[in-house]
Coordinates of C-alpha atoms and ligand atoms in Angstrom, one line a residue:
X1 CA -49.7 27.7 10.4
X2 CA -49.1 27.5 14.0
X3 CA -45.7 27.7 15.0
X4 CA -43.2 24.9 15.4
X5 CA -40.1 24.9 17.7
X6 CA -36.7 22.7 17.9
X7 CA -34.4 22.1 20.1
X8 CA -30.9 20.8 19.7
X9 CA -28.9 19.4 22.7
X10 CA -24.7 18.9 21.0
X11 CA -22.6 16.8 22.6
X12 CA -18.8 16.4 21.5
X13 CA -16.1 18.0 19.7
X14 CA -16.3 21.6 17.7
X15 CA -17.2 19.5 14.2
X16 CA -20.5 18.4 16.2
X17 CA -20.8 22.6 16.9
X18 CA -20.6 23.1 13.4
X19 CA -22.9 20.2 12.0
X20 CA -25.4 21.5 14.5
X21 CA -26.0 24.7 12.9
X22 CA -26.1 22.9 9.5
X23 CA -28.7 20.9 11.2
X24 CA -30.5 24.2 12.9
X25 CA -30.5 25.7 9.3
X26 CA -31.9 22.8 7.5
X27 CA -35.1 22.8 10.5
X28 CA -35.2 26.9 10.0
X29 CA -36.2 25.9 6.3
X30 CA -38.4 23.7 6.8
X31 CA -40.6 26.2 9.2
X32 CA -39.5 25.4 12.4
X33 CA -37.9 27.7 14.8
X34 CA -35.1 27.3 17.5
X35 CA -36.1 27.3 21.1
X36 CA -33.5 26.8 24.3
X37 CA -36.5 25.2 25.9
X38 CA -37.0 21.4 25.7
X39 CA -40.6 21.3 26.8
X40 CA -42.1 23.1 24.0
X41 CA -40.1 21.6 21.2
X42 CA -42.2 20.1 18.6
X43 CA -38.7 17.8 17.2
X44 CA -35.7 17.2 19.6
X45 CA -32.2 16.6 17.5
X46 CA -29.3 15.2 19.7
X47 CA -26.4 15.7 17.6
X48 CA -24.0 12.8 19.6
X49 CA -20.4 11.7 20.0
X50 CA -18.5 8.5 20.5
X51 CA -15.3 9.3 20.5
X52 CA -14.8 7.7 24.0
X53 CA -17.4 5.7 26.1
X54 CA -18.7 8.2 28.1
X55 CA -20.0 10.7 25.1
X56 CA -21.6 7.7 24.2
X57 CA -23.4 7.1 27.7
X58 CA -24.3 10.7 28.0
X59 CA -26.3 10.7 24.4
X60 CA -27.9 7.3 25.5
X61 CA -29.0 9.1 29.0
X62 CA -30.2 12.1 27.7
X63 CA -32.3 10.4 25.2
X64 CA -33.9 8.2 28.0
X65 CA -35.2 11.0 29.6
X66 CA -37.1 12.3 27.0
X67 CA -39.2 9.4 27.2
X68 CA -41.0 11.4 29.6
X69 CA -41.4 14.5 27.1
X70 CA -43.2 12.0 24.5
X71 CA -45.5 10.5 26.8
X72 CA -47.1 14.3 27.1
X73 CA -46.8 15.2 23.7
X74 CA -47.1 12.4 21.7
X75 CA -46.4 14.2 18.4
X76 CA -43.1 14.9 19.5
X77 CA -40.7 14.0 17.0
X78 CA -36.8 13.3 18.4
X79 CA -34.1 11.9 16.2
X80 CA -30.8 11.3 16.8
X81 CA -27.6 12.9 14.6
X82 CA -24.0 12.6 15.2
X83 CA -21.5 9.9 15.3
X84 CA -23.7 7.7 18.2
X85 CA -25.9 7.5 15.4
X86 CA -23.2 6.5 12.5
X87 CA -21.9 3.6 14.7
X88 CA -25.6 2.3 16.0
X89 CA -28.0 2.8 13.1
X90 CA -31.2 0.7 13.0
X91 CA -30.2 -0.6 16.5
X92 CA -30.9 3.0 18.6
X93 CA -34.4 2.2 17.2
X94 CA -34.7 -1.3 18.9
X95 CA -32.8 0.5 22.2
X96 CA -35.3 3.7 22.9
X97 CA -38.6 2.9 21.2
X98 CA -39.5 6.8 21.5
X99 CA -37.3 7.9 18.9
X100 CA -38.3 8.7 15.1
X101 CA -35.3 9.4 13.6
X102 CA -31.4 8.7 13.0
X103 CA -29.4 10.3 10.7
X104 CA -25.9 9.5 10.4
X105 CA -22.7 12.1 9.8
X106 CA -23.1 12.1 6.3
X107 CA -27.1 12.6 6.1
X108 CA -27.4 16.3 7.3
X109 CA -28.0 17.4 3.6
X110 CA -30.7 14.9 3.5
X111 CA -33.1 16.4 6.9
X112 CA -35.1 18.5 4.0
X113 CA -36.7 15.4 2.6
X114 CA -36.4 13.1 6.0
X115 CA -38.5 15.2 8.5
X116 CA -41.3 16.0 6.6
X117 CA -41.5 12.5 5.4
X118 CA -42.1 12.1 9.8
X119 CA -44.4 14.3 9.6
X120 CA -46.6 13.0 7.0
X121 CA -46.4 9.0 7.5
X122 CA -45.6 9.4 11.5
X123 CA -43.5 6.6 10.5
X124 CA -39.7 5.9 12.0
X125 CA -36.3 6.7 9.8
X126 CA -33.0 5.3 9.4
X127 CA -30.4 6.8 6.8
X128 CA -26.7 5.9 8.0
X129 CA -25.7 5.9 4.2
X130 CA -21.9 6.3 4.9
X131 CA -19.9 6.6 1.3
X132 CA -16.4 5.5 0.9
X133 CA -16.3 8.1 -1.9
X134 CA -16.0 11.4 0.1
X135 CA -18.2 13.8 0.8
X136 CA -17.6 17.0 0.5
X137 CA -18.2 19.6 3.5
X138 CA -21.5 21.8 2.7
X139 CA -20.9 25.6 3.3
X140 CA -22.1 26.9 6.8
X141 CA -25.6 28.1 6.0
X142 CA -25.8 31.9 6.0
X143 CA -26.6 33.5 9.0
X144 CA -25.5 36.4 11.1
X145 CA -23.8 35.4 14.5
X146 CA -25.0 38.7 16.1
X147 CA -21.8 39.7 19.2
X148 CA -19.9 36.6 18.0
X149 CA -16.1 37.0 18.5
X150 CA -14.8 34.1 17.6
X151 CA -16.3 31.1 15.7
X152 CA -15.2 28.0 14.0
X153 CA -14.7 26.8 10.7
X154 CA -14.6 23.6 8.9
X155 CA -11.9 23.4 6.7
X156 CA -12.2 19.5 5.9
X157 CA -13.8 16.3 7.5
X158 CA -13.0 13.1 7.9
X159 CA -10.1 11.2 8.7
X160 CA -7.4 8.6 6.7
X161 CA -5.3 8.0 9.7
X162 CA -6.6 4.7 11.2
X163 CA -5.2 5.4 14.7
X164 CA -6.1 2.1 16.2
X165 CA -8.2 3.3 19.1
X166 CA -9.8 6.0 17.2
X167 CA -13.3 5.5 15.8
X168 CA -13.4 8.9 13.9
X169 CA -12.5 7.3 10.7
X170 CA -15.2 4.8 10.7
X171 CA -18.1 7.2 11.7
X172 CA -16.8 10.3 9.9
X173 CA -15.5 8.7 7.2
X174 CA -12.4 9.5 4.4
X175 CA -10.6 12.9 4.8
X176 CA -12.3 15.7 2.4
X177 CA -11.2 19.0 2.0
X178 CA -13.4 22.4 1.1
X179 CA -12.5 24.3 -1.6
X180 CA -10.0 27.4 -0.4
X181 CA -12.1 29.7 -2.4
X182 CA -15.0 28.8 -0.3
X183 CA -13.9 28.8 3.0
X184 CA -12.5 32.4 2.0
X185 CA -16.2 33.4 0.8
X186 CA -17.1 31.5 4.5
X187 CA -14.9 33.5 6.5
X188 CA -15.1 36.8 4.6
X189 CA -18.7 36.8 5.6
X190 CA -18.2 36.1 9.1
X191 CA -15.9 39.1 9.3
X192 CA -18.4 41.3 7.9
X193 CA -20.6 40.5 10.4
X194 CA -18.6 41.1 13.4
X195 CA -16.1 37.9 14.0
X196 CA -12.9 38.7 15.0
X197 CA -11.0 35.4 15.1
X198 CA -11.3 32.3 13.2
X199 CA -10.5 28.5 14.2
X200 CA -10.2 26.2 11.3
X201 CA -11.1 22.6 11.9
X202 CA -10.3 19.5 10.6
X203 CA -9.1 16.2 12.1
X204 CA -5.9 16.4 10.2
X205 CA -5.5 20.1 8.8
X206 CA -1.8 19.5 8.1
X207 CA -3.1 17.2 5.3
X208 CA -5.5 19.9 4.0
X209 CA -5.9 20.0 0.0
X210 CA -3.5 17.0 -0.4
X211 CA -5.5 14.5 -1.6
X212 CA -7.7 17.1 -4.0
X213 CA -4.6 18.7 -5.0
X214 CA -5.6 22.0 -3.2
X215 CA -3.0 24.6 -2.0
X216 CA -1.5 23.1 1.0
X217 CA -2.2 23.8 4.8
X218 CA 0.7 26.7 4.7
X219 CA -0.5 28.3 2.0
X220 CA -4.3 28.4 3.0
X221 CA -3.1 30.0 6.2
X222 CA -1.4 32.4 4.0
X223 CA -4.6 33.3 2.2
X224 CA -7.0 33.6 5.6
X225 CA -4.0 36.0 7.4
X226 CA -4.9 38.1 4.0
X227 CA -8.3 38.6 4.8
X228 CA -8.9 42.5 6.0
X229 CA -10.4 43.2 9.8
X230 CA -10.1 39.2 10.6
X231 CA -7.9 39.6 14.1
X232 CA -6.9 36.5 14.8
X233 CA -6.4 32.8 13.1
X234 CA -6.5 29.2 15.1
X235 CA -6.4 25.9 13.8
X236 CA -6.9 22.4 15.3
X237 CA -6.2 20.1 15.2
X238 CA -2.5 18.9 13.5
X239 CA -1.2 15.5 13.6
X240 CA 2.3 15.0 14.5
X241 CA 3.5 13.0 11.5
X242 CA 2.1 16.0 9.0
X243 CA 3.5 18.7 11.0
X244 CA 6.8 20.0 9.7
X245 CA 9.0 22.8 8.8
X246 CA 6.1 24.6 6.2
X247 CA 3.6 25.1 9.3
X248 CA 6.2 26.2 11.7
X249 CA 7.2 28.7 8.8
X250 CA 3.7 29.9 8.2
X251 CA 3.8 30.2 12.5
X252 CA 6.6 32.3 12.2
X253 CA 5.4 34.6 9.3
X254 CA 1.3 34.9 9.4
X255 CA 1.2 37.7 12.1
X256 CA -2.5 36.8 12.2
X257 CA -1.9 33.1 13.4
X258 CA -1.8 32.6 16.6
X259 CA 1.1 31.8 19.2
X260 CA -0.8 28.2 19.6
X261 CA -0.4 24.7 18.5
X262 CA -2.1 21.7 19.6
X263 CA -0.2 18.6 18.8
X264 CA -1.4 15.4 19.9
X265 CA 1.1 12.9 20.7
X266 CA -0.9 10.7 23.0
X267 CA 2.1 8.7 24.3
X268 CA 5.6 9.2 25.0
X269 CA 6.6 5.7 24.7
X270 CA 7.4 4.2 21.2
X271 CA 5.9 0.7 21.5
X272 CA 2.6 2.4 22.1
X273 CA 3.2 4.9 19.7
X274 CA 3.5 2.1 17.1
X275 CA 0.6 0.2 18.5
X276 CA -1.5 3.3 18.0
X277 CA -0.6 3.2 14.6
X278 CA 0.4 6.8 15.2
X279 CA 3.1 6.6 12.1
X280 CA 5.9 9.1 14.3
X281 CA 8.0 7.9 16.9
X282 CA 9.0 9.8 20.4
X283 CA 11.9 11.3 18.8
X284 CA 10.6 12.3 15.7
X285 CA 7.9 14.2 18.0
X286 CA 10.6 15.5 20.4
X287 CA 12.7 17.0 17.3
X288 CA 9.5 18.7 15.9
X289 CA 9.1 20.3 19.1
X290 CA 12.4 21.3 19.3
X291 CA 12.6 22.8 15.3
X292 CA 9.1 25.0 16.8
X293 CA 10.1 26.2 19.7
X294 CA 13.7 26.9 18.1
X295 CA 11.8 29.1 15.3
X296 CA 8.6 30.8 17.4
X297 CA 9.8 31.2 20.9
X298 CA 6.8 32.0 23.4
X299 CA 4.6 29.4 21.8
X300 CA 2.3 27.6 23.6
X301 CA 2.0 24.0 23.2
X302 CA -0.7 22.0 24.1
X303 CA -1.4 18.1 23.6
X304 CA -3.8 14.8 23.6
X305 CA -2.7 12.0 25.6
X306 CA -4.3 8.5 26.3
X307 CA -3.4 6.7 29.6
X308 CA -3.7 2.8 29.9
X309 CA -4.1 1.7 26.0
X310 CA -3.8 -1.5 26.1
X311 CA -0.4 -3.1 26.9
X312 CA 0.8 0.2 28.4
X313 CA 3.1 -0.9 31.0
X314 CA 4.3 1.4 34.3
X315 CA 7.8 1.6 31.8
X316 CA 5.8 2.7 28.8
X317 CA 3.9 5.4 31.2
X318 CA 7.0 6.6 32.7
X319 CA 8.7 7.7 28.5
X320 CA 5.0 9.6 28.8
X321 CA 5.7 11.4 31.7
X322 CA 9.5 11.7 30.7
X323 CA 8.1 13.1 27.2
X324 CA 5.8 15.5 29.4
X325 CA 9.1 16.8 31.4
X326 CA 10.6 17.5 28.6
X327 CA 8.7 19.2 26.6
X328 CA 6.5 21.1 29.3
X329 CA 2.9 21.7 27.6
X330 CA 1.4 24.7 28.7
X331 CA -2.1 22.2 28.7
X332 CA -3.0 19.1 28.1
X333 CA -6.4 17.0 27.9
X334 CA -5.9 13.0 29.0
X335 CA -7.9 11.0 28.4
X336 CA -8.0 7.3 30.3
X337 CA -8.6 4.7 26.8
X338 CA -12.2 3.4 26.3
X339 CA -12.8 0.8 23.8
X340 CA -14.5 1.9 20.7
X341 CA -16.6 -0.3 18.4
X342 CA -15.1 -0.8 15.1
X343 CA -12.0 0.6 16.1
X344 CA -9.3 -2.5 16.2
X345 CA -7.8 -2.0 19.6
X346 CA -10.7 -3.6 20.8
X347 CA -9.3 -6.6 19.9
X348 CA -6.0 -5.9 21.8
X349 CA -5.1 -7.6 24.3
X350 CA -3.6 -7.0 27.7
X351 CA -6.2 -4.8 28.7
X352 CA -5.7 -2.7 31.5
X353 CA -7.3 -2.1 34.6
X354 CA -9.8 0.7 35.6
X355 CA -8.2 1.0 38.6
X356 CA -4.3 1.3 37.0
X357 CA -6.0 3.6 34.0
X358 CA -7.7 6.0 37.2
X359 CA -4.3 6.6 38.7
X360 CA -2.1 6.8 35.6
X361 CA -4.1 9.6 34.4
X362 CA -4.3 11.0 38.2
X363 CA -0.1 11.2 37.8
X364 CA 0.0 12.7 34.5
X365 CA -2.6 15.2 35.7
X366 CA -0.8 16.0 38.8
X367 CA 2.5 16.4 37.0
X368 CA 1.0 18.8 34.4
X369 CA -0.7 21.0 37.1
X370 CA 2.7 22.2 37.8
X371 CA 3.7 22.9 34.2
X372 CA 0.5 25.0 34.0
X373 CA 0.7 26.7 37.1
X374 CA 4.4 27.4 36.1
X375 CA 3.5 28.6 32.6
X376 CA 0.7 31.2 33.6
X377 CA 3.1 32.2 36.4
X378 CA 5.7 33.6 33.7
X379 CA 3.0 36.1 32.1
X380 CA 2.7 38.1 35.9
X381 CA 3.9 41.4 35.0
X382 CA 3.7 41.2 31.2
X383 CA 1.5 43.2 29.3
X384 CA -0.5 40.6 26.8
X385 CA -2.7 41.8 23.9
X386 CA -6.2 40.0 24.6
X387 CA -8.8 39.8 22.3
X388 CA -11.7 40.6 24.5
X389 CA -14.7 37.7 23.8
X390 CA -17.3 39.3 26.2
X391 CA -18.6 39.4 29.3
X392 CA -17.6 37.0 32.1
X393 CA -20.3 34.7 33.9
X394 CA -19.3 36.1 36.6
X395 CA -19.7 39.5 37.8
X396 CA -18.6 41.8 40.7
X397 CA -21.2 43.5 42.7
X398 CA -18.9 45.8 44.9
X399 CA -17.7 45.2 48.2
X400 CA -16.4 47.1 51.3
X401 CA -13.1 47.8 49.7
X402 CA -14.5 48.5 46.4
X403 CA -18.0 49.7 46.5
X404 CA -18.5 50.4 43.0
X405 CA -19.5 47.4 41.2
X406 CA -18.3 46.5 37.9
X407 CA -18.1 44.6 34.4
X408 CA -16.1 41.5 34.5
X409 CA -14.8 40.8 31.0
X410 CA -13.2 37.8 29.4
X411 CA -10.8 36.8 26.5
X412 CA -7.8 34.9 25.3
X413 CA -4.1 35.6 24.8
X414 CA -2.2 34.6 21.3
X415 CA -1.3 31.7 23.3
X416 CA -5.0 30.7 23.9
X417 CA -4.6 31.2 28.0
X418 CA -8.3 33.2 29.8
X419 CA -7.7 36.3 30.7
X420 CA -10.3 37.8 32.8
X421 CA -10.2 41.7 34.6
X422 CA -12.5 44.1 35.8
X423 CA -13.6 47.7 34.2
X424 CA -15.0 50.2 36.2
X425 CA -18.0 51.3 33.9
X426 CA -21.6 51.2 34.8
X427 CA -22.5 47.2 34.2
X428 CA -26.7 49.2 33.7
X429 CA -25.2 51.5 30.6
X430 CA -25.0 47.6 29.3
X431 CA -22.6 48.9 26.9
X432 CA -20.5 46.1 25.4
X433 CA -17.1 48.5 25.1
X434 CA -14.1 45.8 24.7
X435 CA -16.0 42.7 22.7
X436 CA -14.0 42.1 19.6
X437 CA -11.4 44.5 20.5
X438 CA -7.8 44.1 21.1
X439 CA -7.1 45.0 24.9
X440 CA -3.7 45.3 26.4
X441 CA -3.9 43.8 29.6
X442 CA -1.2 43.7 32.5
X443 CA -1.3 40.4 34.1
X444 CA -1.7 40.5 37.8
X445 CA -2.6 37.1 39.0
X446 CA -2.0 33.5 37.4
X447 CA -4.3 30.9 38.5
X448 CA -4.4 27.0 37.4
X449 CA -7.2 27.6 34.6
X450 CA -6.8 31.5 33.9
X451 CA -5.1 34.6 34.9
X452 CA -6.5 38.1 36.3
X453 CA -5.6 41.2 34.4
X454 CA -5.6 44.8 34.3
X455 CA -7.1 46.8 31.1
X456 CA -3.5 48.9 30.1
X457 CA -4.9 50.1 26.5
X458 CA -7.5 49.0 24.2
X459 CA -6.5 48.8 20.3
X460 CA -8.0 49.9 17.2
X461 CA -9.4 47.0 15.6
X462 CA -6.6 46.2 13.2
X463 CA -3.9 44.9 15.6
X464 CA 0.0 45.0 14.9
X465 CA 1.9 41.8 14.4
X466 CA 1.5 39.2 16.8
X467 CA 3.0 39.5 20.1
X468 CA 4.6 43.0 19.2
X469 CA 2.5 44.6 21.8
X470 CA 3.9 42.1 24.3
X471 CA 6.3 43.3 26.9
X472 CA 7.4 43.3 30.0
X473 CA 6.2 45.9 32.5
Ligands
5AD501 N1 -10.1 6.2 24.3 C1 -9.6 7.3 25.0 N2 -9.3 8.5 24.4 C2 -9.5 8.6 23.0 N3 -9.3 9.6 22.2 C3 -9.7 9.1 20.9 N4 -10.2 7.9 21.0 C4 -10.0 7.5 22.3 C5 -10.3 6.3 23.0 N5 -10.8 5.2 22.3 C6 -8.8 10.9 22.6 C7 -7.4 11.1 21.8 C8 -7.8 12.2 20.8 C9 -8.9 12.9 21.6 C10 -9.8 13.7 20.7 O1 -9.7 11.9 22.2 O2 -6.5 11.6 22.8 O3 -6.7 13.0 20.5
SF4_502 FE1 -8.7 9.5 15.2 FE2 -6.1 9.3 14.6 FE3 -7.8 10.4 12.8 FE4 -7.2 11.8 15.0 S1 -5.8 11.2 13.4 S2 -9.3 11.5 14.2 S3 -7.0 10.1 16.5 S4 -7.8 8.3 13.6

């Protein structure tokens, strides 16, 4: 049989990541093979997003141009995946006539029996089936991610929260949690072959196991930080309105979690808030900031926020950026609002101009440049444990100054900041010396997306507590 090749082009958020591979290990089964290279792919999969309106565009875009790919090879086969898919259905069929196949969030399991059935009648597939009942999260297929660091996994999917701009609950569904004995097996596995550090997803992980009666959030962190030669532990991402006291505990004691929250409070004012349908208020954020930074000093904080929902007035942008003074994130991601389909502030009104939602998220952006800058500029001259993820992109070849080239390495901080610095060893040897380890790095420089260190001591791979190997130089 001659051999068959697919390519899969993710858009999105790390839950699209994830799916992918389920995807990738469904087509592996089925005889096909993965290739990086569109033009001899026998089936294209574009696993899409529609969280905002320009994840949407992109998908739409990318699947024009392989219009172009199916007039050469006719017995290409593309389908479409992913939350695009969800929302649209039958309709992405009447939109691009050149694709075969969509396959909503929920029909992943189902690619076993829905490709070959392609490949047999040639004929074009729809399965959206989205059950209000949930369904629960297949384990990640086996594999070995050869070099990998750091990976990511699903803890839960889904979403109950209804934020009102938020179209997650409508293409992902009800909330769903994995068994804690299986995302153990999960991440057991991935330690064994080589991960280091672990991010557990979920739209809501603070309302992990509720619904099923699992062990809670808390406690499932408790059981992961047990797991031998796993470094380091991430989540994301935490809704303010679950977040409380237990999780800044389990902060405070897990030395394997990291120094790292994201907590997305998309606005600062109140009367947007409650519009959102966000279920906390500004204080009630502001007082859970204050309880975590009370109890794990040196954590970073990090946040969502939406500029211009509609009826967001200069007042109501101004308690944002009063919120953002106050509690100084060490990042951020804004985002200016986009009506979703489904989701029921597109039915608000008071709708708010391009041009006002372009230059409210210009201020916030401009505002939080300084918090950032200021934040890396406090770690010059501290020693910070990194846990070295590989290789930089970019390499130095030697200069005047510094004629001997070398290896330009990468990796995070507890608090999730880059950390990139320079090792004199011979980049031909190709000998990968600090990937997965635990390097303790001076930092020398502080830039607006990353800082510049310099190797002090590399670690055995079972680090000390979090942060104990911190100090000031
Ligand atoms: N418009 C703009 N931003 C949105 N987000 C979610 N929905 C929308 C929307 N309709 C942002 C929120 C969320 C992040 C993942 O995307 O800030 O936290
Ligand atoms: Fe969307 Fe709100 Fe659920 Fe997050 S919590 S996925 S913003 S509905």
């Amino acid at each position: 049989m001659p051999n068959k090749y697919f390519y899969i082009n993710t858009i999105g958020c790390q839950m699209n990541v994830y799916d992918s591979e389920q995807i990738a290990a469904r087509l592996v089964g089925l005889g096909y093979q993965q290739t990086g290279v569109l033009e001899v792919a026998d089936l294209v999969i574009v696993n899409t997003c529609t969280i905002r309106a320009k994840a949407e565009q992109k998908a739409f875009s990318f699947l024009g141009r392989l219009a172009n790919l199916k007039i050469k090879n006719p017995g290409l086969i593309i389908g479409v995946g992913g939350c695009v898919a969800q929302q649209e259905g039958e309709k992405i069929l009447r939109r691009v006539p050149h694709i075969d196949l969509v396959f909503g969030t929920q029909a992943i399991d189902r690619l076993s029996l829905l490709i070959p059935k392609i490949e047999s009648k040639r004929c074009r597939v729809v399965d959206v089936g989205l059950t209000e009942k949930p369904v629960r999260p297949a384990a990640r297929p086996d594999r070995r991610p050869d070099g990998l660091v750091s990976t990511f996994v699903t803890i839960m999917r889904g979403c109950d929260n209804f934020c009102t701009y938020c179209v997650v609950p409508h293409v992902r569904g009800r909330e769903v949690s994995r068994h804690p004995d299986r995302i153990m097996e999960e991440i057991r596995g991935l330690v064994q072959s080589g991960v280091k550090e672990v991010t557990l997803l979920g739209q809501n992980v603070n309302s992990y196991g509720k619904k099923e009666g699992l062990c809670s959030f808390p406690e499932l962190l408790a059981r992961v930080n047990s797991i031998e030669g796993l470094q380091r532990i991430r989540f994301t991402t935490s809704h303010p309105k679950d977040f409380g006291s237990s999780l800044i505990d389990a902060l405070k004691t897990n030395e394997k979690v990291c120094d790292h929250i994201h907590l997305p409070v998309q606005s600062g004012s109140d009367r947007i808030l409650n519009r959102m349908n966000r279920k906390y208020t500004r204080e009630l954020y502001l007082d859970k900031i204050a309880e975590l930074k009370d109890t794990c000093p040196g954590i970073a904080i990090t946040s969502d926020f939406i500029v211009g929902f509609p009826g967001e007035t200069e007042a109501d942008f101004n308690e944002t950026l009063g919120l953002m003074e106050i509690v100084k994130f060490d990042g951020l991601f804004a985002f200016v609002y986009s009506d979703r389909p489904n989701a029921p502030a597109v039915q608000f009104k008071n709708k708010i101009s391009e041009a006002v939602k372009k230059k409210r998220l210009q201020t916030l952006l401009e505002l939080q440049e300084n918090f950032t800058r200021m934040k890396n500029q406090a770690l010059v001259g501290c020693v910070q444990p990194i846990l070295v993820e590989g290789t930089s992109k970019k390499q130095f070849s030697g200069s005047i100054n510094h004629p001997q080239s070398a290896v330009q390495w990468t990796g995070r901080t507890s608090t999730n900041k880059i950390v990139n610095f320079y090792h004199n060893d011979n980049p031909q040897s190709g000998a990968d010396i600090f990937s997965g380890k635990i390097v303790l790095t001076k930092i020398e420089k502080a830039y607006a997306h990353s800082l510049w260190g310099k190797p002090v001591e590399v670690k055995s791979a079972t680090g000390g507590r979090k942060g104990e190997e911190s100090y000031a130089a």
